[in-house]
Tab-separated table of C-alpha atoms in Angstrom:
chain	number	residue	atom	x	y	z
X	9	UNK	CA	7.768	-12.410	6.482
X	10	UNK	CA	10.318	-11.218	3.664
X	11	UNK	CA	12.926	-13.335	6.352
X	12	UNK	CA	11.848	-16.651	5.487
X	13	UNK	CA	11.575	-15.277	2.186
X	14	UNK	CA	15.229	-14.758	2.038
X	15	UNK	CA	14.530	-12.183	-0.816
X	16	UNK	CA	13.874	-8.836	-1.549
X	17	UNK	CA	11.155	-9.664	-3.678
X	18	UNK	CA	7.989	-11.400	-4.297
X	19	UNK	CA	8.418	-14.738	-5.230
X	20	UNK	CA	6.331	-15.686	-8.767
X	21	UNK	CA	4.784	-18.584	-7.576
X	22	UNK	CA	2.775	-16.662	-5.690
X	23	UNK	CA	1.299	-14.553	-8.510
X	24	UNK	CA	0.166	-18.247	-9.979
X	25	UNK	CA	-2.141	-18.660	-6.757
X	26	UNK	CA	-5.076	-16.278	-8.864
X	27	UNK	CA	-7.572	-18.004	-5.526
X	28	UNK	CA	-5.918	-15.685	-3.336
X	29	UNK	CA	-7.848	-13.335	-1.138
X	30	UNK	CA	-5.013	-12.010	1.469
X	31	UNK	CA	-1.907	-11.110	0.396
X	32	UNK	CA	0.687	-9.661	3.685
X	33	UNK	CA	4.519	-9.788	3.400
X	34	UNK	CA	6.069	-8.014	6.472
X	35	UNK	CA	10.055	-6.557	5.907
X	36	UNK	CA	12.331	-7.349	8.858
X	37	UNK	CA	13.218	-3.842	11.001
X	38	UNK	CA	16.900	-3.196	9.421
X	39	UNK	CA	17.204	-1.102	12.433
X	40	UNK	CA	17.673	-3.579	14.735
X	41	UNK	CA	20.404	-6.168	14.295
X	42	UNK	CA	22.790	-7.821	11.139
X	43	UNK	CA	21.995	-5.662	8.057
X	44	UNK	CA	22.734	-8.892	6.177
X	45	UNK	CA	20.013	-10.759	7.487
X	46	UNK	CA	18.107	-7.363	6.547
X	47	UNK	CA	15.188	-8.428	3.476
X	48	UNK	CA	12.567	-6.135	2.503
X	49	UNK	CA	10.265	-6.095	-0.971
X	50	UNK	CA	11.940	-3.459	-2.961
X	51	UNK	CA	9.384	-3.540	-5.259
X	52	UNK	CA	5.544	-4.613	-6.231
X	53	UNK	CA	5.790	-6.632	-9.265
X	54	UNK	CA	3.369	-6.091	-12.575
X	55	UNK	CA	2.202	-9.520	-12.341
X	56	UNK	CA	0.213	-8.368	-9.405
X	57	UNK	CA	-2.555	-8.172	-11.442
X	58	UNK	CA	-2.901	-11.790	-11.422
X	59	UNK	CA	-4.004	-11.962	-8.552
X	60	UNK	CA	-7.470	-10.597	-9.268
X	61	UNK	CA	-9.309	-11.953	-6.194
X	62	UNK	CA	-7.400	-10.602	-3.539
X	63	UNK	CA	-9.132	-8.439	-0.933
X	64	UNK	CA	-6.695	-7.667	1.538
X	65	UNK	CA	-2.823	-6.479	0.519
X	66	UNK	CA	-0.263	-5.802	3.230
X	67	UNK	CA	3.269	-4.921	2.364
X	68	UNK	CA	4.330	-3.497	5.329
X	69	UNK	CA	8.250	-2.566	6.865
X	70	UNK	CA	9.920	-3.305	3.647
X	71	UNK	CA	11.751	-0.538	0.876
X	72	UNK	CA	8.810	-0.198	-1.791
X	73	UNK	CA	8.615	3.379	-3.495
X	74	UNK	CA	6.117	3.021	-6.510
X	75	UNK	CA	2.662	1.555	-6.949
X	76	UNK	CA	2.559	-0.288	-10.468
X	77	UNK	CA	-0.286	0.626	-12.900
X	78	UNK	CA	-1.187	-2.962	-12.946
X	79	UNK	CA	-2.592	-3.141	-9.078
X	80	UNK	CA	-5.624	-0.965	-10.455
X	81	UNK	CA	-6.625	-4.433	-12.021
X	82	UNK	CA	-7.385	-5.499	-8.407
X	83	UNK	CA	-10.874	-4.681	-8.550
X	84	UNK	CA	-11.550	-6.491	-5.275
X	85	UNK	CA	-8.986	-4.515	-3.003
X	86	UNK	CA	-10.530	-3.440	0.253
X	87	UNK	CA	-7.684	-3.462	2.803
X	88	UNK	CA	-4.527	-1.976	1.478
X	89	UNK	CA	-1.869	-1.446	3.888
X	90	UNK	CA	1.714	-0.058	2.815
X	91	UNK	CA	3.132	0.863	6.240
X	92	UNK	CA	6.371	1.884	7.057
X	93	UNK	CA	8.006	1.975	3.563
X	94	UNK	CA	9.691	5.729	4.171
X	95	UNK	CA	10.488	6.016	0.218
X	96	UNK	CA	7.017	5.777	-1.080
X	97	UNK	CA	6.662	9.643	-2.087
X	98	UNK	CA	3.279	8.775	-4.441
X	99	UNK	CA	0.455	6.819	-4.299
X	100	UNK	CA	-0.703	7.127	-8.141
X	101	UNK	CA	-2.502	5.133	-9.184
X	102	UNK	CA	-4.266	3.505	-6.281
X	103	UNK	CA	-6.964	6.336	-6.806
X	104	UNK	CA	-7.972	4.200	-9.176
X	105	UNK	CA	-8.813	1.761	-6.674
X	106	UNK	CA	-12.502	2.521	-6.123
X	107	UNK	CA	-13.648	-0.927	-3.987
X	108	UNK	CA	-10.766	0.179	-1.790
X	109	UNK	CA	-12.196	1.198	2.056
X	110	UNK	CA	-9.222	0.858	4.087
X	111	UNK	CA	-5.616	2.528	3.165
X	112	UNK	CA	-2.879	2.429	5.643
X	113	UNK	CA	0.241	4.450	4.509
X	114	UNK	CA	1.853	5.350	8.088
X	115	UNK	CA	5.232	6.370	7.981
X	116	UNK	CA	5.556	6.740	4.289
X	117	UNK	CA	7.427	9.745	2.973
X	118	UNK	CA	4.349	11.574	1.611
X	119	UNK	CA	4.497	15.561	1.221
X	120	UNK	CA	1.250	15.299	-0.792
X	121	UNK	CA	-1.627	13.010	-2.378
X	122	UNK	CA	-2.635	12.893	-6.005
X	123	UNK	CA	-5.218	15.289	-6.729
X	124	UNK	CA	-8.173	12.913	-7.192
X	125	UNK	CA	-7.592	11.811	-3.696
X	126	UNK	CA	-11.593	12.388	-3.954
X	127	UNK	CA	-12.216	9.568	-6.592
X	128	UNK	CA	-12.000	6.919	-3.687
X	129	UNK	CA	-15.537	7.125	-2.760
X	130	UNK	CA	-15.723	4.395	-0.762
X	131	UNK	CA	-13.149	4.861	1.260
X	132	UNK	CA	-14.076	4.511	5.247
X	133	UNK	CA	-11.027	4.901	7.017
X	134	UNK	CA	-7.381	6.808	5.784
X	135	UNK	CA	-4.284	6.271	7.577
X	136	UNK	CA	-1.797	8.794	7.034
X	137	UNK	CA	-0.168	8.904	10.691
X	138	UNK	CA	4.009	9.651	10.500
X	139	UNK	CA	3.697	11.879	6.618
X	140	UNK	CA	5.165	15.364	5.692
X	141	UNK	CA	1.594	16.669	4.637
X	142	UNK	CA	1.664	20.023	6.220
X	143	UNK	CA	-1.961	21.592	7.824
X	144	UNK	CA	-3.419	22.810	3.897
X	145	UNK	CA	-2.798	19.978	2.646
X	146	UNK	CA	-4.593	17.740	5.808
X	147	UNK	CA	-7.369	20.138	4.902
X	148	UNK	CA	-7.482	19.333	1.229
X	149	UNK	CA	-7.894	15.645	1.416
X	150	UNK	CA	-10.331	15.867	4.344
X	151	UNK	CA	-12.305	18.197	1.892
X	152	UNK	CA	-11.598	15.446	-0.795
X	153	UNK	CA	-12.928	12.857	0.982
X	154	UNK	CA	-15.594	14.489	3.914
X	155	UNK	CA	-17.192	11.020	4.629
X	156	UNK	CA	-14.210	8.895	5.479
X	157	UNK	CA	-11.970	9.159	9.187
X	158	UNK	CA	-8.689	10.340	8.446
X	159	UNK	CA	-6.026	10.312	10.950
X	160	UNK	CA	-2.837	12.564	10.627
């Protein structure tokens, strides 16, 4: 977790590990407790595309609110969950992602999805539990992707 990270941010070292497959940094709840023991990532660093055999990426509970161009070089993402981080307002560019099949984004702050929502093909299962999308825009992305369960 980012606690024993003592850091609001991914450490390098781990973008030297180019072996890894799963990738999950958990913020601590700053709800609960000291605010000054309070880390979460801020941010998802460029050098993310390092780590080109990862599978699985979970950066849940922590402050992030953009997706970096470079995580489109993760052409072995399956599993990406971004949970709980309220100021993430846009996913662009993880429609890029095509291996992707599983994207969690519960609680995020999302009002809307890019417009090629539809260019994830293989996606099999859409989290998007705790959003602002109102009831057209449910029905566009179910439209955009009919063959994958999506839960509001």
């Amino acid at each position: 977790s980012s606690q024993q990270l003592k850091s609001d941010r991914i450490p390098d070292s781990v973008f030297q590990l180019t072996e890894l497959r799963h990738l999950s940094i958990s913020g601590m709840d700053c709800d609960y407790g000291d605010r000054t023991n309070c880390c979460m990532i801020k941010e998802i660093p460029g050098d993310i595309k390092n780590l080109k055999n990862l599978s699985m990426l979970r950066l849940t509970r922590n402050t992030i609110t953009a997706i970096p161009n470079e995580l489109i070089d993760l052409n072995n993402l399956i599993l990406l969950v971004l949970t709980d981080n309220a100021g993430l307002t846009n996913i662009y560019p993880l429609t890029k992602l095509f291996s992707l099949q599983y994207l969690y984004l519960y609680d995020c702050g999302l009002a809307k999805l890019t417009d090629d929502i539809g260019d994830l093909k293989n996606l099999k299962e859409l989290g998007l539990v705790g959003n602002h999308l109102d009831k057209a825009e449910q029905l566009r992305i179910k439209k955009a992707l009919p063959n994958c369960i999506i839960t509001f």
